């Protein structure tokens, strides 16, 4: 417990919150810039079990913002390099990985064992698949993304049927966040978005009141905006559940 002593005096966490965090399992889809930052805080804060999902290998252009990886990791699978780094950070966390692209089938087998899913992938298709799987299974998840100087976050609660799903919020709009490397990403913005995702996750697991709605961060003007997202009664993903 000494490792987490700074969390003990915080109202909303305390010993009971630390134990809930210790007993929780999170699946994280994507361990790029955002996922690396989020995973670091989850593991350093004592998450009990974390399953990392990614198909990619570490390249030189990742190193500016994907802070779990070192120059010696070039060419290694991100899942392996991330686990090595995170296990040194906190040997108490149980770390697992799925190396490969995430699709409906492996989501349906992994997610039921999880208390929370974090989507830190870089594409709309994966986020929609996470949305569908979490809706079917009733599992809360965090959508977190970043591009250029902007970040977006939303805690989605399929276990609360009156709340909007990801497709309610985004509909059929093409995803401007699809190509991070092409559009550019400021390294600290990936860190801010990742640390924010970890904050949402740990606060939710500890039992704190989680911020509702879609949260947009604009680092150029240093502004946060929060939008209430109404449930779409005709949403093709959540209206028939
Ligand atoms: Zn919906």
XYZ file of N, CA and C and ligand atoms in Angstrom:
724
model
N 0.822 -1.216 0.000
C 0.000 0.000 0.000
C 0.860 1.272 0.000
N 2.116 1.137 0.518
C 2.980 2.323 0.595
C 3.151 2.966 -0.781
N 3.193 2.122 -1.803
C 3.350 2.606 -3.172
C 2.236 3.585 -3.546
N 1.046 3.368 -2.998
C -0.117 4.181 -3.380
C -0.515 5.160 -2.271
N 0.426 5.461 -1.366
C 0.098 6.258 -0.176
C -0.487 7.624 -0.539
N -0.067 8.190 -1.647
C -0.560 9.528 -2.011
C -2.027 9.510 -2.413
N -2.562 8.329 -2.755
C -3.979 8.243 -3.119
C -4.883 8.072 -1.894
N -4.287 7.616 -0.789
C -5.108 7.303 0.386
C -5.882 8.504 0.944
N -5.270 9.703 1.026
C -6.024 10.818 1.636
C -7.076 11.424 0.711
N -7.139 11.002 -0.540
C -8.046 11.654 -1.494
C -9.485 11.195 -1.268
N -10.380 12.173 -1.105
C -11.782 11.794 -0.925
C -12.264 11.173 -2.228
N -12.998 10.099 -2.120
C -13.446 9.399 -3.330
C -12.539 8.236 -3.690
N -11.336 8.183 -3.131
C -10.458 7.021 -3.384
C -10.248 6.300 -2.056
N -9.250 6.719 -1.287
C -9.030 6.057 0.001
C -8.716 4.574 -0.164
N -8.740 3.839 0.933
C -8.372 2.420 0.878
C -9.378 1.620 0.051
N -10.682 1.948 0.204
C -11.693 1.188 -0.547
C -11.501 1.373 -2.054
N -11.200 2.604 -2.473
C -10.976 2.868 -3.894
C -9.736 2.154 -4.405
N -8.673 2.166 -3.598
C -7.442 1.465 -3.997
C -7.704 -0.027 -4.178
N -8.516 -0.593 -3.309
C -8.809 -2.032 -3.423
C -9.643 -2.314 -4.670
N -10.570 -1.403 -4.987
C -11.367 -1.602 -6.212
C -10.473 -1.522 -7.447
N -9.513 -0.597 -7.422
C -8.568 -0.481 -8.543
C -7.712 -1.749 -8.623
N -7.281 -2.244 -7.481
C -6.441 -3.457 -7.441
C -7.183 -4.676 -7.981
N -8.491 -4.724 -7.760
C -9.273 -5.900 -8.170
C -9.797 -5.795 -9.606
N -9.462 -4.719 -10.295
C -10.069 -4.481 -11.611
C -9.185 -4.963 -12.764
N -9.851 -5.290 -13.852
C -9.190 -5.691 -15.100
C -9.609 -4.725 -16.201
N -8.634 -4.118 -16.836
C -8.886 -3.205 -17.967
C -8.302 -3.811 -19.231
N -9.052 -3.726 -20.331
C -8.504 -4.040 -21.656
C -8.233 -2.726 -22.366
N -7.028 -2.599 -22.925
C -6.701 -1.390 -23.678
C -6.436 -1.746 -25.128
N -7.224 -1.141 -26.016
C -7.086 -1.407 -27.451
C -6.229 -0.302 -28.050
N -4.995 -0.652 -28.442
C -4.065 0.320 -29.003
C -3.102 0.837 -27.960
N -1.792 0.653 -28.221
C -0.787 1.194 -27.298
C 0.186 2.067 -28.081
N -0.390 3.129 -28.672
C 0.398 4.189 -29.293
C 0.686 5.272 -28.266
N 0.746 6.521 -28.720
C 1.104 7.624 -27.826
C 0.132 7.770 -26.671
N -1.143 7.737 -26.992
C -2.172 7.888 -25.959
C -2.189 6.665 -25.031
N -2.152 5.483 -25.621
C -2.210 4.253 -24.836
C -1.012 4.090 -23.918
N 0.178 4.479 -24.396
C 1.380 4.383 -23.549
C 1.230 5.237 -22.300
N 0.767 6.475 -22.481
C 0.629 7.372 -21.323
C -0.429 6.844 -20.368
N -1.550 6.395 -20.923
C -2.628 5.882 -20.069
C -2.155 4.653 -19.297
N -1.495 3.723 -19.998
C -1.064 2.472 -19.359
C -0.095 2.758 -18.220
N 0.783 3.734 -18.414
C 1.750 4.057 -17.378
C 1.059 4.464 -16.071
N 0.066 5.335 -16.181
C -0.628 5.781 -14.969
C -1.512 4.689 -14.372
N -2.102 3.869 -15.216
C -2.926 2.777 -14.686
C -2.066 1.807 -13.885
N -0.913 1.464 -14.440
C -0.049 0.476 -13.787
C 0.624 1.093 -12.555
N 1.098 2.316 -12.670
C 1.759 2.931 -11.506
C 0.758 3.144 -10.368
N -0.536 3.265 -10.722
C -1.566 3.490 -9.703
C -2.147 2.196 -9.160
N -1.649 1.052 -9.624
C -2.016 -0.216 -9.007
C -3.194 -0.942 -9.613
N -3.450 -0.722 -10.916
C -4.503 -1.523 -11.551
C -4.120 -3.003 -11.414
N -5.105 -3.839 -11.105
C -4.780 -5.233 -10.824
C -4.357 -6.005 -12.058
N -5.073 -5.784 -13.152
C -4.819 -6.591 -14.349
C -5.059 -5.709 -15.572
N -4.141 -5.766 -16.521
C -4.248 -4.956 -17.734
C -3.919 -5.837 -18.934
N -4.832 -5.850 -19.906
C -4.561 -6.583 -21.148
C -4.370 -5.578 -22.272
N -3.204 -5.638 -22.897
C -2.832 -4.700 -23.955
C -3.046 -5.352 -25.313
N -3.705 -4.639 -26.224
C -4.016 -5.186 -27.540
C -3.417 -4.292 -28.618
N -2.535 -4.855 -29.432
C -1.945 -4.091 -30.541
C -1.298 -5.086 -31.500
N -1.274 -4.735 -32.784
C -0.684 -5.637 -33.779
C 0.663 -5.139 -34.267
N 1.063 -3.927 -33.870
C 2.143 -3.214 -34.543
C 3.494 -3.448 -33.867
N 4.554 -3.009 -34.591
C 5.904 -3.034 -34.017
C 6.385 -1.596 -33.805
N 7.407 -1.457 -32.967
C 7.932 -0.133 -32.624
C 8.807 0.391 -33.765
N 8.503 1.607 -34.246
C 9.330 2.247 -35.267
C 9.915 3.540 -34.701
N 10.925 4.066 -35.416
C 11.629 5.244 -34.891
C 10.685 6.435 -34.716
N 9.726 6.580 -35.635
C 8.824 7.744 -35.554
C 7.852 7.641 -34.386
N 7.775 6.468 -33.760
C 6.915 6.317 -32.564
C 7.557 6.933 -31.321
N 8.890 7.020 -31.320
C 9.598 7.245 -30.051
C 9.378 8.637 -29.459
N 8.942 9.589 -30.285
C 8.749 10.946 -29.764
C 7.625 11.018 -28.749
N 6.649 10.138 -28.870
C 5.472 10.266 -27.987
C 5.038 8.955 -27.359
N 5.537 7.827 -27.829
C 5.081 6.531 -27.293
C 6.069 6.132 -26.203
N 5.802 6.669 -25.019
C 6.843 6.791 -23.997
C 7.191 5.497 -23.266
N 6.514 4.404 -23.590
C 6.925 3.130 -22.993
C 8.093 2.508 -23.754
N 8.385 2.995 -24.960
C 9.361 2.335 -25.824
C 10.687 3.080 -25.831
N 11.763 2.282 -25.987
C 13.117 2.812 -26.018
C 13.726 2.525 -27.392
N 14.840 3.178 -27.683
C 15.509 2.951 -28.974
C 15.871 1.469 -29.135
N 16.131 0.793 -28.039
C 16.485 -0.633 -28.101
C 15.270 -1.512 -28.441
N 14.077 -0.923 -28.435
C 12.860 -1.695 -28.752
C 12.499 -1.648 -30.240
N 13.231 -0.926 -31.055
C 12.871 -0.793 -32.474
C 12.719 -2.170 -33.112
N 11.617 -2.356 -33.826
C 11.355 -3.638 -34.480
C 10.637 -4.640 -33.600
N 10.577 -4.377 -32.293
C 9.881 -5.302 -31.376
C 8.372 -5.098 -31.450
N 7.635 -6.137 -31.130
C 6.187 -5.971 -30.998
C 5.898 -4.977 -29.873
N 4.948 -4.069 -30.124
C 4.606 -3.097 -29.084
C 4.081 -3.792 -27.828
N 3.329 -4.876 -28.008
C 2.787 -5.563 -26.837
C 3.938 -6.066 -25.945
N 4.971 -6.658 -26.555
C 6.090 -7.179 -25.757
C 6.884 -6.051 -25.104
N 7.188 -5.008 -25.886
C 7.985 -3.894 -25.349
C 7.221 -3.185 -24.228
N 5.913 -3.026 -24.411
C 5.114 -2.339 -23.390
C 5.066 -3.158 -22.106
N 4.892 -4.463 -22.239
C 4.829 -5.304 -21.034
C 6.156 -5.256 -20.282
N 7.286 -5.319 -21.000
C 8.591 -5.232 -20.324
C 8.711 -3.942 -19.533
N 8.321 -2.845 -20.169
C 8.450 -1.543 -19.529
C 7.514 -1.424 -18.318
N 6.261 -1.862 -18.505
C 5.261 -1.705 -17.439
C 5.530 -2.641 -16.271
N 6.077 -3.835 -16.553
C 6.331 -4.768 -15.452
C 7.420 -4.249 -14.540
N 8.397 -3.529 -15.130
C 9.420 -2.885 -14.300
C 8.832 -1.759 -13.474
N 7.851 -1.072 -14.042
C 7.221 0.046 -13.329
C 6.471 -0.453 -12.105
N 5.743 -1.574 -12.262
C 4.993 -2.108 -11.118
C 4.827 -3.620 -11.248
N 5.673 -4.375 -10.538
C 5.600 -5.845 -10.629
C 4.292 -6.403 -10.090
N 3.500 -5.582 -9.366
C 2.252 -6.091 -8.772
C 1.130 -6.237 -9.795
N 1.218 -5.533 -10.925
C 0.147 -5.599 -11.925
C 0.312 -6.845 -12.792
N -0.810 -7.530 -13.009
C -0.826 -8.704 -13.892
C -1.030 -8.199 -15.320
N -0.051 -8.464 -16.177
C -0.088 -7.929 -17.539
C -0.281 -9.043 -18.556
N -1.192 -8.801 -19.498
C -1.451 -9.754 -20.580
C -1.486 -8.992 -21.890
N -1.452 -9.739 -22.989
C -1.525 -9.050 -24.276
C -2.235 -9.904 -25.309
N -2.810 -9.214 -26.285
C -3.289 -9.849 -27.517
C -2.549 -9.153 -28.645
N -1.723 -9.915 -29.364
C -0.985 -9.343 -30.474
C -1.731 -9.672 -31.754
N -2.299 -8.653 -32.361
C -3.084 -8.847 -33.575
C -4.149 -7.773 -33.649
N -4.805 -7.716 -34.781
C -5.870 -6.720 -34.940
C -7.091 -7.149 -34.138
N -7.734 -6.184 -33.504
C -8.925 -6.498 -32.718
C -10.145 -6.498 -33.631
N -10.959 -7.524 -33.495
C -12.185 -7.631 -34.275
C -13.273 -8.158 -33.348
N -14.494 -8.258 -33.875
C -15.630 -8.614 -33.025
C -15.346 -9.875 -32.207
N -14.728 -10.873 -32.859
C -14.576 -12.173 -32.200
C -13.649 -12.103 -30.976
N -12.440 -11.496 -31.150
C -11.553 -11.485 -29.972
C -12.005 -10.460 -28.922
N -12.756 -9.431 -29.362
C -13.349 -8.539 -28.357
C -14.389 -9.295 -27.527
N -15.198 -10.091 -28.202
C -16.267 -10.822 -27.499
C -15.705 -11.849 -26.529
N -14.474 -12.338 -26.796
C -13.918 -13.300 -25.841
C -13.149 -12.602 -24.719
N -12.551 -11.444 -24.986
C -11.775 -10.743 -23.944
C -12.643 -9.879 -23.030
N -13.537 -9.099 -23.615
C -14.221 -8.051 -22.836
C -15.067 -8.565 -21.662
N -15.718 -9.743 -21.774
C -16.534 -10.167 -20.619
C -15.739 -10.329 -19.335
N -14.423 -10.517 -19.450
C -13.585 -10.674 -18.258
C -13.126 -9.318 -17.711
N -13.530 -8.224 -18.367
C -12.996 -6.899 -18.015
C -14.048 -6.045 -17.314
N -13.574 -5.175 -16.423
C -14.456 -4.201 -15.771
C -14.606 -2.951 -16.612
N -13.639 -2.722 -17.493
C -13.617 -1.487 -18.277
C -12.732 -1.721 -19.498
N -13.117 -1.098 -20.609
C -12.307 -1.139 -21.831
C -11.887 0.291 -22.154
N -10.646 0.461 -22.579
C -10.207 1.777 -23.072
C -9.869 1.628 -24.541
N -10.547 2.386 -25.383
C -10.182 2.392 -26.792
C -9.207 3.537 -27.025
N -7.950 3.166 -27.296
C -6.908 4.139 -27.599
C -6.381 3.869 -29.003
N -7.263 3.314 -29.856
C -6.854 3.011 -31.230
C -6.885 4.291 -32.049
N -6.495 4.200 -33.295
C -6.407 5.418 -34.102
C -7.389 5.395 -35.268
N -8.447 4.601 -35.152
C -9.361 4.582 -36.301
C -10.803 4.331 -35.886
N -11.676 4.866 -36.736
C -13.112 4.869 -36.493
C -13.687 3.455 -36.499
N -13.177 2.617 -37.414
C -13.698 1.251 -37.530
C -13.512 0.470 -36.243
N -12.335 0.575 -35.643
C -12.089 -0.144 -34.389
C -12.969 0.402 -33.275
N -13.101 1.733 -33.234
C -13.949 2.327 -32.176
C -15.401 1.877 -32.308
N -15.885 1.795 -33.544
C -17.265 1.322 -33.734
C -17.396 -0.145 -33.316
N -16.373 -0.949 -33.597
C -16.415 -2.356 -33.183
C -16.386 -2.472 -31.660
N -15.572 -1.641 -31.000
C -15.557 -1.627 -29.529
C -16.930 -1.205 -29.017
N -17.518 -0.195 -29.653
C -18.851 0.279 -29.252
C -19.866 -0.863 -29.332
N -19.855 -1.586 -30.449
C -20.826 -2.690 -30.627
C -20.620 -3.773 -29.575
N -19.360 -4.180 -29.390
C -19.098 -5.256 -28.434
C -19.470 -4.839 -27.020
N -19.106 -3.611 -26.635
C -19.409 -3.166 -25.273
C -20.910 -2.994 -25.067
N -21.630 -2.562 -26.114
C -23.094 -2.476 -26.011
C -23.692 -3.866 -25.787
N -23.237 -4.835 -26.585
C -23.782 -6.187 -26.461
C -23.511 -6.789 -25.087
N -22.319 -6.475 -24.548
C -21.907 -7.090 -23.285
C -22.243 -6.228 -22.075
N -22.662 -4.973 -22.308
C -22.995 -4.078 -21.192
C -21.776 -3.640 -20.398
N -20.636 -3.478 -21.088
C -19.387 -3.140 -20.387
C -19.020 -1.668 -20.642
N -18.755 -0.911 -19.574
C -18.341 0.483 -19.745
C -17.022 0.593 -20.507
N -16.891 1.669 -21.260
C -15.626 1.877 -21.977
C -15.330 3.362 -22.121
N -14.058 3.627 -22.356
C -13.600 5.011 -22.524
C -13.095 5.173 -23.940
N -13.667 6.138 -24.646
C -13.165 6.521 -25.960
C -12.165 7.650 -25.733
N -10.950 7.472 -26.218
C -9.932 8.516 -26.068
C -9.156 8.623 -27.368
N -9.004 9.833 -27.877
C -8.283 10.001 -29.136
C -7.596 11.361 -29.153
N -6.629 11.490 -30.041
C -5.929 12.766 -30.174
C -5.379 12.915 -31.578
N -5.257 14.147 -32.001
C -4.675 14.465 -33.298
C -4.231 15.919 -33.268
N -3.134 16.220 -33.979
C -2.598 17.593 -34.018
C -2.466 18.176 -32.600
N -3.330 19.119 -32.258
C -3.286 19.780 -30.946
C -4.585 19.524 -30.181
N -5.293 18.450 -30.551
C -6.634 18.234 -30.004
C -6.771 16.840 -29.392
N -7.591 16.781 -28.367
C -7.908 15.490 -27.759
C -9.399 15.373 -27.521
N -9.885 14.130 -27.458
C -11.299 13.870 -27.199
C -11.414 12.712 -26.219
N -12.370 12.829 -25.300
C -12.584 11.772 -24.305
C -14.057 11.613 -24.012
N -14.469 10.383 -23.788
C -15.853 10.155 -23.382
C -15.922 8.822 -22.636
N -16.547 8.848 -21.462
C -16.836 7.599 -20.746
C -18.205 7.124 -21.202
N -18.269 5.946 -21.771
C -19.536 5.409 -22.278
C -20.016 4.302 -21.354
N -21.325 4.324 -21.070
C -21.885 3.419 -20.074
C -23.014 2.581 -20.668
N -22.701 1.546 -21.432
C -23.764 0.688 -21.971
C -24.577 0.000 -20.888
N -24.024 -0.030 -19.655
C -24.782 -0.616 -18.543
C -25.882 0.334 -18.069
N -25.882 1.576 -18.554
C -26.943 2.543 -18.248
C -27.664 2.831 -19.569
N -28.769 2.149 -19.852
C -29.352 2.173 -21.200
C -29.855 3.541 -21.648
N -30.055 4.474 -20.713
C -30.546 5.789 -21.134
C -29.420 6.657 -21.686
N -28.168 6.204 -21.553
C -27.055 7.028 -22.013
C -26.721 6.783 -23.483
N -26.193 7.829 -24.123
C -25.821 7.742 -25.541
C -24.665 6.769 -25.732
N -24.611 6.152 -26.907
C -23.454 5.327 -27.262
C -22.532 6.133 -28.172
N -21.434 5.520 -28.578
C -20.462 6.229 -29.420
C -21.081 6.609 -30.760
N -21.891 5.721 -31.326
C -22.484 6.048 -32.622
C -23.548 7.145 -32.485
N -24.226 7.214 -31.350
C -25.139 8.344 -31.097
C -24.374 9.664 -31.212
N -23.136 9.671 -30.724
C -22.343 10.901 -30.701
C -21.765 11.227 -32.071
N -21.358 10.198 -32.814
C -20.597 10.454 -34.038
C -21.324 10.058 -35.314
N -22.368 9.269 -35.214
C -23.144 8.904 -36.389
C -22.285 8.279 -37.477
N -22.504 8.720 -38.694
C -21.796 8.151 -39.844
C -20.666 9.052 -40.320
N -20.367 10.103 -39.540
C -19.360 11.067 -40.003
C -18.015 10.380 -40.212
N -17.334 10.693 -41.305
C -15.994 10.135 -41.481
C -15.075 10.625 -40.372
N -14.179 9.770 -39.945
C -13.385 10.092 -38.766
C -12.141 10.884 -39.151
N -12.099 12.134 -38.693
C -10.940 12.980 -38.972
C -9.715 12.509 -38.207
N -9.934 11.588 -37.253
C -8.821 11.150 -36.407
C -8.129 9.910 -36.974
N -8.479 9.565 -38.223
C -8.039 8.281 -38.736
C -6.538 8.189 -38.971
N -5.918 9.275 -39.360
C -4.525 9.200 -39.764
C -3.672 10.161 -38.947
N -3.348 9.734 -37.728
C -2.563 10.598 -36.847
C -1.197 10.964 -37.430
N -0.427 9.981 -37.939
C 0.899 10.355 -38.425
C 0.829 11.357 -39.572
N -0.152 11.191 -40.468
C -0.272 12.096 -41.605
C -0.682 13.490 -41.188
N -1.611 13.574 -40.256
C -2.124 14.876 -39.817
C -1.206 15.519 -38.799
N -0.380 14.712 -38.154
C 0.506 15.219 -37.111
C -0.125 15.106 -35.736
N 0.739 14.994 -34.757
C 0.281 14.960 -33.354
C 1.411 15.540 -32.507
N 1.073 16.498 -31.667
C 2.048 17.104 -30.761
C 2.226 16.135 -29.588
N 3.460 15.720 -29.350
C 3.698 14.646 -28.383
C 3.032 14.882 -27.025
N 3.153 16.083 -26.433
C 2.518 16.251 -25.113
C 1.001 16.129 -25.155
N 0.386 16.423 -26.314
C -1.074 16.307 -26.407
C -1.489 14.833 -26.288
N -0.689 13.932 -26.875
C -0.967 12.498 -26.697
C -0.854 12.128 -25.220
N 0.125 12.729 -24.539
C 0.292 12.462 -23.107
C -0.873 12.995 -22.276
N -1.337 14.197 -22.629
C -2.472 14.788 -21.900
C -3.717 13.917 -22.094
N -3.968 13.511 -23.333
C -5.148 12.683 -23.608
C -5.027 11.326 -22.905
N -3.828 10.757 -22.906
C -3.630 9.449 -22.264
C -3.765 9.539 -20.751
N -3.163 10.580 -20.152
C -3.285 10.753 -18.704
C -4.745 11.013 -18.335
N -5.468 11.734 -19.206
C -6.891 12.000 -18.939
C -7.697 10.707 -19.001
N -7.377 9.840 -19.956
C -8.076 8.551 -20.042
C -7.821 7.730 -18.776
N -6.572 7.753 -18.282
C -6.259 7.031 -17.041
C -7.021 7.633 -15.870
N -7.143 8.961 -15.860
C -7.913 9.628 -14.797
C -9.371 9.161 -14.824
N -9.973 9.175 -16.014
C -11.362 8.728 -16.137
C -11.503 7.289 -15.628
N -10.553 6.434 -16.029
C -10.635 5.012 -15.695
C -10.495 4.792 -14.193
N -9.473 5.398 -13.602
C -9.223 5.181 -12.170
C -10.326 5.791 -11.326
N -10.819 6.964 -11.722
C -11.902 7.606 -10.981
C -13.156 6.747 -11.045
N -13.461 6.229 -12.244
C -14.643 5.368 -12.393
C -14.502 4.113 -11.530
N -13.337 3.461 -11.616
C -13.147 2.210 -10.875
C -13.170 2.448 -9.363
N -12.625 3.577 -8.930
C -12.592 3.866 -7.492
C -13.977 4.178 -6.953
N -14.905 4.487 -7.858
C -16.271 4.780 -7.432
C -16.585 6.264 -7.375
N -15.702 7.079 -7.952
C -15.961 8.521 -7.971
C -16.974 8.860 -9.060
N -17.588 10.021 -8.923
C -18.506 10.515 -9.942
C -17.701 10.800 -11.210
N -18.017 10.121 -12.298
C -17.248 10.328 -13.521
C -17.875 11.454 -14.343
N -17.047 12.278 -14.983
C -17.589 13.356 -15.793
C -18.370 12.822 -16.994
N -19.603 13.317 -17.161
C -20.452 12.825 -18.257
C -20.211 13.608 -19.538
N -20.586 13.010 -20.660
C -20.565 13.717 -21.933
C -19.245 13.560 -22.680
N -19.151 14.300 -23.765
C -17.961 14.281 -24.620
C -17.090 15.480 -24.260
N -15.815 15.222 -24.008
C -14.897 16.266 -23.565
C -13.849 16.516 -24.643
N -13.751 17.763 -25.072
C -12.866 18.136 -26.174
C -11.781 19.072 -25.648
N -10.528 18.755 -25.980
C -9.396 19.554 -25.520
C -8.704 20.185 -26.725
N -8.545 21.493 -26.667
C -7.861 22.226 -27.735
C -6.601 22.852 -27.131
N -5.459 22.237 -27.411
C -4.215 22.699 -26.775
C -3.726 24.017 -27.357
N -4.125 24.342 -28.581
C -3.677 25.604 -29.186
C -4.162 26.781 -28.353
N -5.430 26.738 -27.964
C -6.000 27.823 -27.154
C -6.124 27.458 -25.676
N -5.624 26.261 -25.351
C -5.663 25.724 -23.985
C -7.081 25.787 -23.411
N -7.994 25.110 -24.117
C -9.411 25.126 -23.741
C -9.961 23.711 -23.658
N -10.774 23.450 -22.653
C -11.569 22.226 -22.566
C -13.034 22.599 -22.781
N -13.732 21.811 -23.561
C -15.184 21.987 -23.714
C -15.841 20.653 -23.422
N -17.013 20.680 -22.797
C -17.758 19.452 -22.521
C -19.133 19.564 -23.162
N -19.519 18.539 -23.897
C -20.809 18.534 -24.597
C -21.674 17.413 -24.046
N -22.939 17.723 -23.802
C -23.892 16.668 -23.443
C -24.313 15.973 -24.733
N -24.290 14.670 -24.745
C -24.665 13.923 -25.952
C -25.981 13.203 -25.689
N -27.052 13.601 -26.397
C -28.333 12.904 -26.189
C -28.332 11.554 -26.896
N -29.089 10.628 -26.345
C -29.247 9.323 -27.000
C -30.058 9.517 -28.278
N -29.617 8.914 -29.367
C -30.345 8.990 -30.634
C -31.345 7.829 -30.687
N -32.667 8.128 -30.670
C -33.652 7.036 -30.623
C -33.608 6.147 -31.863
N -32.976 6.646 -32.955
C -32.866 5.843 -34.181
C -31.465 5.290 -34.397
N -30.624 5.353 -33.365
C -29.231 4.878 -33.518
C -29.224 3.412 -33.938
N -28.457 3.101 -34.974
C -28.464 1.729 -35.476
C -27.739 0.757 -34.538
N -26.926 1.282 -33.632
C -26.204 0.386 -32.724
C -26.896 0.164 -31.385
N -27.498 1.207 -30.814
C -28.008 1.049 -29.450
C -29.534 1.104 -29.315
N -30.245 1.515 -30.391
C -31.683 1.727 -30.203
C -32.462 0.415 -30.115
N -31.881 -0.682 -30.613
C -32.638 -1.949 -30.620
C -32.279 -2.872 -29.464
N -31.389 -2.388 -28.565
C -30.969 -3.283 -27.471
C -31.985 -3.273 -26.344
Zn -26.342 4.823 -30.003
